[in-house]
Amino acid sequence: MNRLYDFLRRHPTWVDGSWAFVLLLVSFMAIALGEQNGGYHRPEWRGMFAAVLLAVVVTLRRRKPEHMLVLAIGTGLYQLAADVPPLPANFAFLVIIFTVASRPSRGPSWLALGMSLGAPTLSSLRWPNETEGQSAAETVVSIVFLTIAFCLAWVLGDSLRTRRAYWAELEQRAHRLEMERETQARIAVAAERARIARELHDVVAHNVSVMVVQADGAAYVLDTAPDQTRNALQTISGTGRQALTEMRRLLGVLRSETGEGTAQDYVPQPGVEQLADLVDQVRDSGLPVDFRIEGTPRPLPSGVELTAYRIVQEALTNSRKHGGPDVGATVRLAYGPDALTVLAEDDGRGAQRELYEERGLDGLGHGLIGMRERVGMVGGVLVAGPRPGGGFRISATLPLTGVE
């Protein structure tokens, strides 16, 4: 049964042609029987010609509805002019009215409606002998009944058009929503990738820099100062463990999809409370740091805490990399009523302009870009550049109001 239904849906013209053949056959029989009984006094070929035209209308109504509407109107005018009274094939008028009304084009639909309103009246006026024996009231009722039948065909077709348009709009809306979800998913993926890239950069740039400095120092005093060498190796070991812990936390987000993550993979993100440990680690690597906190410390939003920590971490890493020999650094954390101010500067030679304005000599630097992105995400302002009198300064103002 389903195969038959699918076949009929794939070949609508064959279905319409079958119904057209039935109408044509019934019309020919009506003409023949009318001739035999003396009830059909017109030339037989005129009625047959009109029946054939109306059969064509039914057959091609779905392939070329506007053209078939014109052919149906022409056939009706031909019947009026050639004195061909209504035939069973005139049922094609109802069919073509329904078909045109169900299509999106409104012009042909209104034309079909006008045809619906006028055809019954014109038929009664053209062939008054067909209603002999009926009173005027009965004739009016007959005209009204036929007009209602024609208009009902138009209403049914227009309702089908409205329902199709409604379903098409629902499909388009569902498609748009799906596209929007895909776009939002891509944006979320890109944002997560950028966040992980910033975190990895900060972890790798800082901890690896400390490990390199300590390794160089240990190699230099390996033979002359075993105790300093041992301390340097311990610092390298601790820094490496810290880097692994933070990277494990980042990668735990990806591993959680397979269910292999553990509670140890999700340690809390660093904040301002860990700045003292960070400064001690940097001091142990040989960079003097003056660290001060101004104002009354209080709980901060997690995003602000992480941003402040990463700014200080990146600034001290840059001071160690670009400050030159005998460089000293200063870190200030100032709690204000509405904002947290982070100041990190050094008195070294500072970075070259292309290192902080053009993403490094090789175009791959991301440190200050990552800072600006972090500060922008919490609605803050970052100022970075050479310091008057030499060195480099980074200042960030992080708002505390309206930040979760």
Tab-separated table of C-alpha atoms in Angstrom, residues 9-400:
chain	number	residue	atom	x	y	z
A	9	ARG	CA	2.796	10.859	-5.335
A	10	ARG	CA	5.651	10.578	-7.829
A	11	HIS	CA	3.269	10.573	-10.846
A	12	PRO	CA	0.509	13.131	-10.122
A	13	THR	CA	-0.157	13.749	-13.818
A	14	TRP	CA	-1.070	10.099	-14.331
A	15	VAL	CA	-3.547	10.294	-11.457
A	16	ASP	CA	-5.127	13.473	-12.821
A	17	GLY	CA	-5.198	11.944	-16.294
A	18	SER	CA	-7.123	8.956	-14.973
A	19	TRP	CA	-9.780	11.210	-13.448
A	20	ALA	CA	-9.869	13.272	-16.638
A	21	PHE	CA	-10.497	10.120	-18.667
A	22	VAL	CA	-13.439	9.244	-16.404
A	23	LEU	CA	-14.938	12.724	-16.841
A	24	LEU	CA	-14.408	12.542	-20.585
A	25	LEU	CA	-16.047	9.114	-20.826
A	26	VAL	CA	-19.064	10.183	-18.733
A	27	SER	CA	-19.458	13.351	-20.792
A	28	PHE	CA	-19.400	11.390	-24.071
A	29	MET	CA	-22.000	8.989	-22.686
A	30	ALA	CA	-24.201	11.902	-21.580
A	31	ILE	CA	-23.993	13.468	-25.044
A	32	ALA	CA	-24.740	10.154	-26.771
A	33	LEU	CA	-27.664	9.309	-24.503
A	34	GLY	CA	-29.014	12.840	-24.845
A	35	GLU	CA	-28.958	12.554	-28.637
A	36	GLN	CA	-30.773	9.209	-28.516
A	37	ASN	CA	-33.480	10.497	-26.157
A	38	GLY	CA	-33.914	13.739	-27.992
A	39	GLY	CA	-32.756	15.793	-25.047
A	40	TYR	CA	-29.526	17.102	-26.589
A	41	HIS	CA	-30.283	19.281	-29.650
A	42	ARG	CA	-26.809	20.721	-30.315
A	43	PRO	CA	-24.209	19.362	-32.716
A	44	GLU	CA	-22.525	16.432	-31.001
A	45	TRP	CA	-18.977	17.415	-31.925
A	46	ARG	CA	-19.214	20.781	-30.069
A	47	GLY	CA	-19.927	19.113	-26.761
A	48	MET	CA	-17.225	16.507	-27.335
A	49	PHE	CA	-14.685	19.228	-28.172
A	50	ALA	CA	-15.521	21.114	-24.948
A	51	ALA	CA	-15.262	17.851	-22.965
A	52	VAL	CA	-11.818	17.163	-24.435
A	53	LEU	CA	-10.594	20.666	-23.491
A	54	LEU	CA	-11.865	20.255	-19.944
A	55	ALA	CA	-10.191	16.832	-19.716
A	56	VAL	CA	-6.907	18.521	-20.657
A	57	VAL	CA	-7.518	21.065	-17.885
A	58	VAL	CA	-7.853	18.301	-15.290
A	59	THR	CA	-4.853	16.355	-16.613
A	60	LEU	CA	-2.379	19.266	-16.526
A	61	ARG	CA	-3.825	21.213	-13.601
A	62	ARG	CA	-0.827	20.564	-11.299
A	63	ARG	CA	1.880	21.015	-13.915
A	64	LYS	CA	0.615	24.328	-15.350
A	65	PRO	CA	-2.220	25.614	-13.146
A	66	GLU	CA	-2.248	29.195	-14.460
A	67	HIS	CA	-2.332	28.034	-18.078
A	68	MET	CA	-5.085	25.543	-17.331
A	69	LEU	CA	-7.132	28.268	-15.623
A	70	VAL	CA	-6.937	30.320	-18.822
A	71	LEU	CA	-7.913	27.244	-20.851
A	72	ALA	CA	-10.864	26.579	-18.525
A	73	ILE	CA	-12.095	30.175	-18.880
A	74	GLY	CA	-11.681	29.917	-22.650
A	75	THR	CA	-13.622	26.661	-22.702
A	76	GLY	CA	-16.413	28.228	-20.658
A	77	LEU	CA	-16.610	31.167	-23.074
A	78	TYR	CA	-16.601	28.700	-25.971
A	79	GLN	CA	-19.559	26.867	-24.400
A	80	LEU	CA	-21.434	30.142	-24.059
A	81	ALA	CA	-20.750	31.124	-27.650
A	82	ALA	CA	-21.288	27.683	-29.213
A	83	ASP	CA	-24.406	26.942	-27.161
A	84	VAL	CA	-22.914	23.917	-25.398
A	85	PRO	CA	-24.874	23.439	-22.148
A	86	PRO	CA	-23.205	22.200	-18.952
A	87	LEU	CA	-21.634	18.749	-19.186
A	88	PRO	CA	-20.269	16.355	-16.554
A	89	ALA	CA	-16.828	17.517	-17.702
A	90	ASN	CA	-17.642	20.985	-16.325
A	91	PHE	CA	-16.681	19.536	-12.947
A	92	ALA	CA	-13.195	20.511	-14.121
A	93	PHE	CA	-14.094	24.108	-13.226
A	94	LEU	CA	-14.291	23.155	-9.554
A	95	VAL	CA	-11.015	21.239	-9.820
A	96	ILE	CA	-9.043	24.055	-11.452
A	97	ILE	CA	-10.473	26.653	-9.038
A	98	PHE	CA	-9.329	24.536	-6.095
A	99	THR	CA	-5.898	23.974	-7.663
A	100	VAL	CA	-5.199	27.625	-8.475
A	101	ALA	CA	-6.413	28.799	-5.055
A	102	SER	CA	-3.988	26.378	-3.377
A	103	ARG	CA	-0.969	27.938	-5.135
A	104	PRO	CA	1.066	30.870	-3.743
A	105	SER	CA	0.267	33.198	-6.679
A	106	ARG	CA	-2.549	35.495	-5.598
A	107	GLY	CA	-3.451	37.010	-8.988
A	108	PRO	CA	-4.674	33.753	-10.600
A	109	SER	CA	-6.395	32.877	-7.314
A	110	TRP	CA	-8.475	36.061	-7.339
A	111	LEU	CA	-9.312	35.436	-10.986
A	112	ALA	CA	-10.527	31.967	-10.063
A	113	LEU	CA	-12.677	33.477	-7.304
A	114	GLY	CA	-14.268	35.864	-9.798
A	115	MET	CA	-14.913	32.905	-12.067
A	116	SER	CA	-16.584	31.116	-9.138
A	117	LEU	CA	-18.932	34.017	-8.520
A	118	GLY	CA	-19.913	34.572	-12.139
A	119	ALA	CA	-20.088	31.132	-13.766
A	120	PRO	CA	-23.382	29.869	-12.222
A	121	THR	CA	-25.240	33.102	-13.025
A	122	LEU	CA	-23.950	33.185	-16.621
A	123	SER	CA	-24.946	29.554	-17.070
A	124	SER	CA	-28.509	30.187	-15.868
A	125	LEU	CA	-28.872	33.271	-18.074
A	126	ARG	CA	-27.445	31.532	-21.153
A	127	TRP	CA	-29.571	28.417	-20.906
A	128	PRO	CA	-32.869	29.364	-19.311
A	129	ASN	CA	-34.586	26.448	-21.048
A	130	GLU	CA	-32.562	24.053	-18.873
A	131	THR	CA	-34.539	25.273	-15.840
A	132	GLU	CA	-38.018	25.186	-17.366
A	133	GLY	CA	-40.649	24.126	-14.886
A	134	GLN	CA	-38.829	25.810	-11.991
A	135	SER	CA	-40.128	28.892	-10.247
A	136	ALA	CA	-38.006	32.026	-9.982
A	137	ALA	CA	-37.236	31.243	-6.375
A	138	GLU	CA	-36.084	27.755	-7.256
A	139	THR	CA	-33.883	29.157	-9.989
A	140	VAL	CA	-32.300	31.628	-7.561
A	141	VAL	CA	-31.733	28.873	-5.031
A	142	SER	CA	-30.080	26.754	-7.727
A	143	ILE	CA	-27.800	29.645	-8.704
A	144	VAL	CA	-26.898	30.318	-5.057
A	145	PHE	CA	-26.195	26.632	-4.427
A	146	LEU	CA	-23.871	26.382	-7.426
A	147	THR	CA	-22.149	29.646	-6.462
A	148	ILE	CA	-21.564	28.322	-2.936
A	149	ALA	CA	-20.143	25.103	-4.377
A	150	PHE	CA	-17.701	27.047	-6.562
A	151	CYS	CA	-16.715	29.371	-3.711
A	152	LEU	CA	-16.281	26.409	-1.377
A	153	ALA	CA	-13.806	24.905	-3.845
A	154	TRP	CA	-11.880	28.197	-3.769
A	155	VAL	CA	-11.986	28.371	0.051
A	156	LEU	CA	-10.686	24.820	0.386
A	157	GLY	CA	-7.841	25.567	-2.016
A	158	ASP	CA	-6.954	28.809	-0.225
A	159	SER	CA	-6.964	26.984	3.130
A	160	LEU	CA	-4.564	24.427	1.698
A	161	ARG	CA	-2.318	27.259	0.489
A	162	THR	CA	-2.355	28.836	3.969
A	163	ARG	CA	-1.532	25.522	5.621
A	164	ARG	CA	1.337	24.898	3.192
A	165	ALA	CA	2.717	28.380	3.822
A	166	TYR	CA	2.471	27.794	7.575
A	167	TRP	CA	4.381	24.515	7.392
A	168	ALA	CA	6.960	26.069	5.063
A	169	GLU	CA	7.479	28.897	7.565
A	170	LEU	CA	7.890	26.372	10.370
A	171	GLU	CA	10.485	24.496	8.342
A	172	GLN	CA	12.366	27.704	7.555
A	173	ARG	CA	12.248	28.734	11.200
A	174	ALA	CA	13.521	25.336	12.290
A	175	HIS	CA	16.304	25.579	9.698
A	176	ARG	CA	17.248	29.064	10.915
A	177	LEU	CA	17.273	27.893	14.520
A	178	GLU	CA	19.470	24.957	13.570
A	179	MET	CA	21.862	27.266	11.740
A	180	GLU	CA	21.907	29.635	14.724
A	181	ARG	CA	22.644	26.739	17.085
A	182	GLU	CA	25.481	25.613	14.838
A	183	THR	CA	26.835	29.163	14.693
A	184	GLN	CA	26.607	29.547	18.455
A	185	ALA	CA	28.304	26.180	18.889
A	186	ARG	CA	31.152	27.252	16.586
A	187	ILE	CA	31.490	30.544	18.484
A	188	ALA	CA	31.535	28.689	21.787
A	189	VAL	CA	34.161	26.276	20.487
A	190	ALA	CA	36.298	29.157	19.203
A	191	ALA	CA	35.958	30.997	22.521
A	192	GLU	CA	36.906	27.861	24.470
A	193	ARG	CA	39.891	27.255	22.218
A	194	ALA	CA	41.022	30.861	22.732
A	195	ARG	CA	40.603	30.505	26.499
A	196	ILE	CA	42.611	27.271	26.603
A	197	ALA	CA	45.265	28.835	24.360
A	198	ARG	CA	45.607	31.779	26.757
A	199	GLU	CA	45.836	29.491	29.765
A	200	LEU	CA	48.418	27.235	28.115
A	201	HIS	CA	50.460	30.230	27.036
A	202	ASP	CA	50.518	31.629	30.556
A	203	VAL	CA	51.372	28.266	32.119
A	204	VAL	CA	54.078	27.374	29.623
A	205	ALA	CA	55.605	30.838	29.259
A	206	HIS	CA	55.982	31.416	32.990
A	207	ASN	CA	56.880	27.995	34.337
A	208	VAL	CA	59.176	27.016	31.493
A	209	SER	CA	60.960	30.370	31.770
A	210	VAL	CA	61.565	29.745	35.472
A	211	MET	CA	62.803	26.232	34.748
A	212	VAL	CA	65.191	27.485	32.041
A	213	VAL	CA	66.642	30.193	34.289
A	214	GLN	CA	67.121	27.743	37.148
A	215	ALA	CA	68.655	25.129	34.854
A	216	ASP	CA	71.124	27.672	33.449
A	217	GLY	CA	72.040	28.783	36.958
A	218	ALA	CA	72.461	25.207	38.167
A	219	ALA	CA	74.727	24.402	35.232
A	220	TYR	CA	76.831	27.495	35.958
A	221	VAL	CA	77.429	26.674	39.661
A	222	LEU	CA	77.316	22.880	39.347
A	223	ASP	CA	80.941	22.379	40.394
A	224	THR	CA	81.472	25.356	42.702
A	225	ALA	CA	78.201	25.550	44.705
A	226	PRO	CA	76.483	22.173	45.105
A	227	ASP	CA	73.952	23.612	47.562
A	228	GLN	CA	72.775	26.259	45.073
A	229	THR	CA	72.591	23.573	42.423
A	230	ARG	CA	70.420	21.438	44.688
A	231	ASN	CA	68.097	24.406	45.400
A	232	ALA	CA	67.827	25.166	41.692
A	233	LEU	CA	66.910	21.572	40.917
A	234	GLN	CA	64.264	21.627	43.646
A	235	THR	CA	62.828	24.820	42.168
A	236	ILE	CA	62.771	23.212	38.721
A	237	SER	CA	61.031	20.169	40.157
A	238	GLY	CA	58.395	22.242	41.973
A	239	THR	CA	57.791	24.484	38.988
A	240	GLY	CA	57.398	21.486	36.707
A	241	ARG	CA	54.859	19.904	39.055
A	242	GLN	CA	52.909	23.148	39.206
A	243	ALA	CA	52.896	23.388	35.415
A	244	LEU	CA	51.721	19.793	35.115
A	245	THR	CA	48.933	20.421	37.640
A	246	GLU	CA	47.640	23.453	35.759
A	247	MET	CA	47.866	21.691	32.396
A	248	ARG	CA	46.062	18.691	33.874
A	249	ARG	CA	43.294	21.046	34.965
A	250	LEU	CA	42.967	22.481	31.467
A	251	LEU	CA	43.043	19.145	29.702
A	252	GLY	CA	40.565	17.703	32.200
A	253	VAL	CA	37.817	19.654	30.433
A	254	LEU	CA	38.523	17.708	27.260
A	255	ARG	CA	38.995	14.370	29.002
A	256	SER	CA	35.705	14.647	30.888
A	257	GLU	CA	33.758	13.753	27.731
A	258	THR	CA	35.174	10.211	27.890
A	259	GLY	CA	34.570	9.862	31.620
A	260	GLU	CA	38.281	9.422	32.413
A	261	GLY	CA	38.762	12.582	34.428
A	262	THR	CA	39.244	12.450	38.195
A	263	ALA	CA	38.800	14.957	40.981
A	264	GLN	CA	42.544	15.658	40.953
A	265	ASP	CA	42.261	16.952	37.391
A	266	TYR	CA	40.105	19.896	38.489
A	267	VAL	CA	42.106	21.930	41.002
A	268	PRO	CA	40.882	25.522	41.632
A	269	GLN	CA	42.156	28.187	39.264
A	270	PRO	CA	44.816	30.514	40.684
A	271	GLY	CA	43.797	33.865	42.139
A	272	VAL	CA	45.199	36.825	44.059
A	273	GLU	CA	45.862	34.635	47.101
A	274	GLN	CA	48.438	32.715	45.066
A	275	LEU	CA	50.293	35.875	43.996
A	276	ALA	CA	52.605	35.689	47.024
A	277	ASP	CA	53.680	32.170	46.041
A	278	LEU	CA	54.174	33.346	42.476
A	279	VAL	CA	56.357	36.249	43.602
A	280	ASP	CA	58.424	33.950	45.833
A	281	GLN	CA	58.949	31.588	42.924
A	282	VAL	CA	60.132	34.466	40.734
A	283	ARG	CA	62.457	35.736	43.463
A	284	ASP	CA	63.974	32.275	43.759
A	285	SER	CA	64.734	32.398	40.046
A	286	GLY	CA	66.863	35.511	40.572
A	287	LEU	CA	64.465	38.405	39.816
A	288	PRO	CA	64.005	40.843	42.735
A	289	VAL	CA	60.324	41.717	43.116
A	290	ASP	CA	58.761	44.376	45.347
A	291	PHE	CA	55.218	43.149	46.019
A	292	ARG	CA	52.686	45.261	47.877
A	293	ILE	CA	48.932	45.213	48.475
A	294	GLU	CA	47.111	48.491	48.991
A	295	GLY	CA	43.621	48.811	50.393
A	296	THR	CA	41.600	46.211	52.242
A	297	PRO	CA	41.605	42.787	50.568
A	298	ARG	CA	38.162	41.268	50.075
A	299	PRO	CA	36.607	38.428	48.080
A	300	LEU	CA	36.711	39.034	44.336
A	301	PRO	CA	34.861	37.509	41.393
A	302	SER	CA	36.670	34.443	40.087
A	303	GLY	CA	37.166	35.997	36.650
A	304	VAL	CA	38.827	39.079	38.140
A	305	GLU	CA	41.054	36.967	40.382
A	306	LEU	CA	42.275	34.799	37.513
A	307	THR	CA	42.822	37.855	35.288
A	308	ALA	CA	44.882	39.632	37.958
A	309	TYR	CA	47.007	36.527	38.552
A	310	ARG	CA	47.692	35.978	34.853
A	311	ILE	CA	48.587	39.638	34.311
A	312	VAL	CA	51.198	39.559	37.069
A	313	GLN	CA	52.469	36.184	35.871
A	314	GLU	CA	52.898	37.377	32.280
A	315	ALA	CA	54.443	40.698	33.358
A	316	LEU	CA	57.081	39.019	35.559
A	317	THR	CA	57.815	36.499	32.800
A	318	ASN	CA	58.390	39.365	30.334
A	319	SER	CA	60.589	41.191	32.851
A	320	ARG	CA	62.757	38.114	33.253
A	321	LYS	CA	62.960	37.559	29.471
A	322	HIS	CA	63.433	41.129	28.247
A	323	GLY	CA	64.575	43.171	31.254
A	324	GLY	CA	68.237	42.413	30.886
A	325	PRO	CA	70.798	42.049	33.714
A	326	ASP	CA	70.233	43.562	37.163
A	327	VAL	CA	66.538	44.165	36.474
A	328	GLY	CA	64.093	44.655	39.341
A	329	ALA	CA	60.297	44.394	39.265
A	330	THR	CA	57.475	45.993	41.203
A	331	VAL	CA	53.971	44.612	41.665
A	332	ARG	CA	51.117	46.612	43.189
A	333	LEU	CA	47.628	45.306	43.917
A	334	ALA	CA	45.264	48.154	44.903
A	335	TYR	CA	41.733	47.458	46.145
A	336	GLY	CA	39.383	50.324	45.338
A	337	PRO	CA	35.657	50.730	46.043
A	338	ASP	CA	34.658	49.782	42.496
A	339	ALA	CA	37.775	48.384	40.868
A	340	LEU	CA	40.949	46.397	41.415
A	341	THR	CA	44.089	48.015	39.987
A	342	VAL	CA	47.018	45.814	39.029
A	343	LEU	CA	50.379	47.465	38.349
A	344	ALA	CA	53.433	45.499	37.261
A	345	GLU	CA	56.597	47.245	36.070
A	346	ASP	CA	60.351	46.792	35.908
A	347	ASP	CA	63.365	49.063	35.615
A	348	GLY	CA	65.166	47.084	32.956
A	349	ARG	CA	65.745	47.847	29.344
A	350	GLY	CA	62.171	46.881	28.414
A	351	ALA	CA	60.907	45.052	25.387
A	352	GLN	CA	61.452	46.277	21.875
A	353	ARG	CA	58.475	47.954	20.245
A	354	GLU	CA	57.826	45.096	17.827
A	355	LEU	CA	57.644	42.677	20.765
A	356	TYR	CA	54.605	44.333	22.340
A	357	GLU	CA	52.918	45.951	19.328
A	358	GLU	CA	53.335	43.407	16.539
A	359	ARG	CA	53.151	40.037	18.325
A	360	GLY	CA	56.884	39.529	18.485
A	361	LEU	CA	59.637	39.380	15.919
A	362	ASP	CA	58.207	36.206	14.395
A	363	GLY	CA	54.587	37.352	14.613
A	364	LEU	CA	53.718	34.597	17.085
A	365	GLY	CA	53.688	36.477	20.375
A	366	HIS	CA	50.449	36.196	22.350
A	367	GLY	CA	51.306	37.474	25.838
A	368	LEU	CA	49.957	41.038	25.722
A	369	ILE	CA	47.205	40.005	23.311
A	370	GLY	CA	46.069	37.423	25.846
A	371	MET	CA	46.185	40.087	28.580
A	372	ARG	CA	43.980	42.448	26.591
A	373	GLU	CA	41.524	39.644	25.870
A	374	ARG	CA	41.325	38.695	29.537
A	375	VAL	CA	40.877	42.281	30.687
A	376	GLY	CA	38.265	42.898	27.976
A	377	MET	CA	36.258	39.861	29.093
A	378	VAL	CA	35.794	41.363	32.579
A	379	GLY	CA	35.146	44.872	31.218
A	380	GLY	CA	38.469	46.359	32.302
A	381	VAL	CA	41.143	48.562	30.749
A	382	LEU	CA	44.755	47.579	30.071
A	383	VAL	CA	47.629	49.985	29.404
A	384	ALA	CA	51.001	48.506	28.439
A	385	GLY	CA	54.154	50.183	27.178
A	386	PRO	CA	57.580	51.591	28.000
A	387	ARG	CA	57.952	53.245	31.393
A	388	PRO	CA	59.319	56.796	31.733
A	389	GLY	CA	62.943	56.510	32.756
A	390	GLY	CA	63.353	53.028	31.303
A	391	GLY	CA	61.753	49.694	31.765
A	392	PHE	CA	58.248	48.464	30.989
A	393	ARG	CA	54.911	49.002	32.705
A	394	ILE	CA	51.628	47.149	32.620
A	395	SER	CA	48.594	48.645	34.330
A	396	ALA	CA	45.144	47.081	34.419
A	397	THR	CA	41.940	48.390	35.963
A	398	LEU	CA	39.448	45.585	36.637
A	399	PRO	CA	35.903	46.674	37.600
A	400	LEU	CA	34.291	44.929	40.564
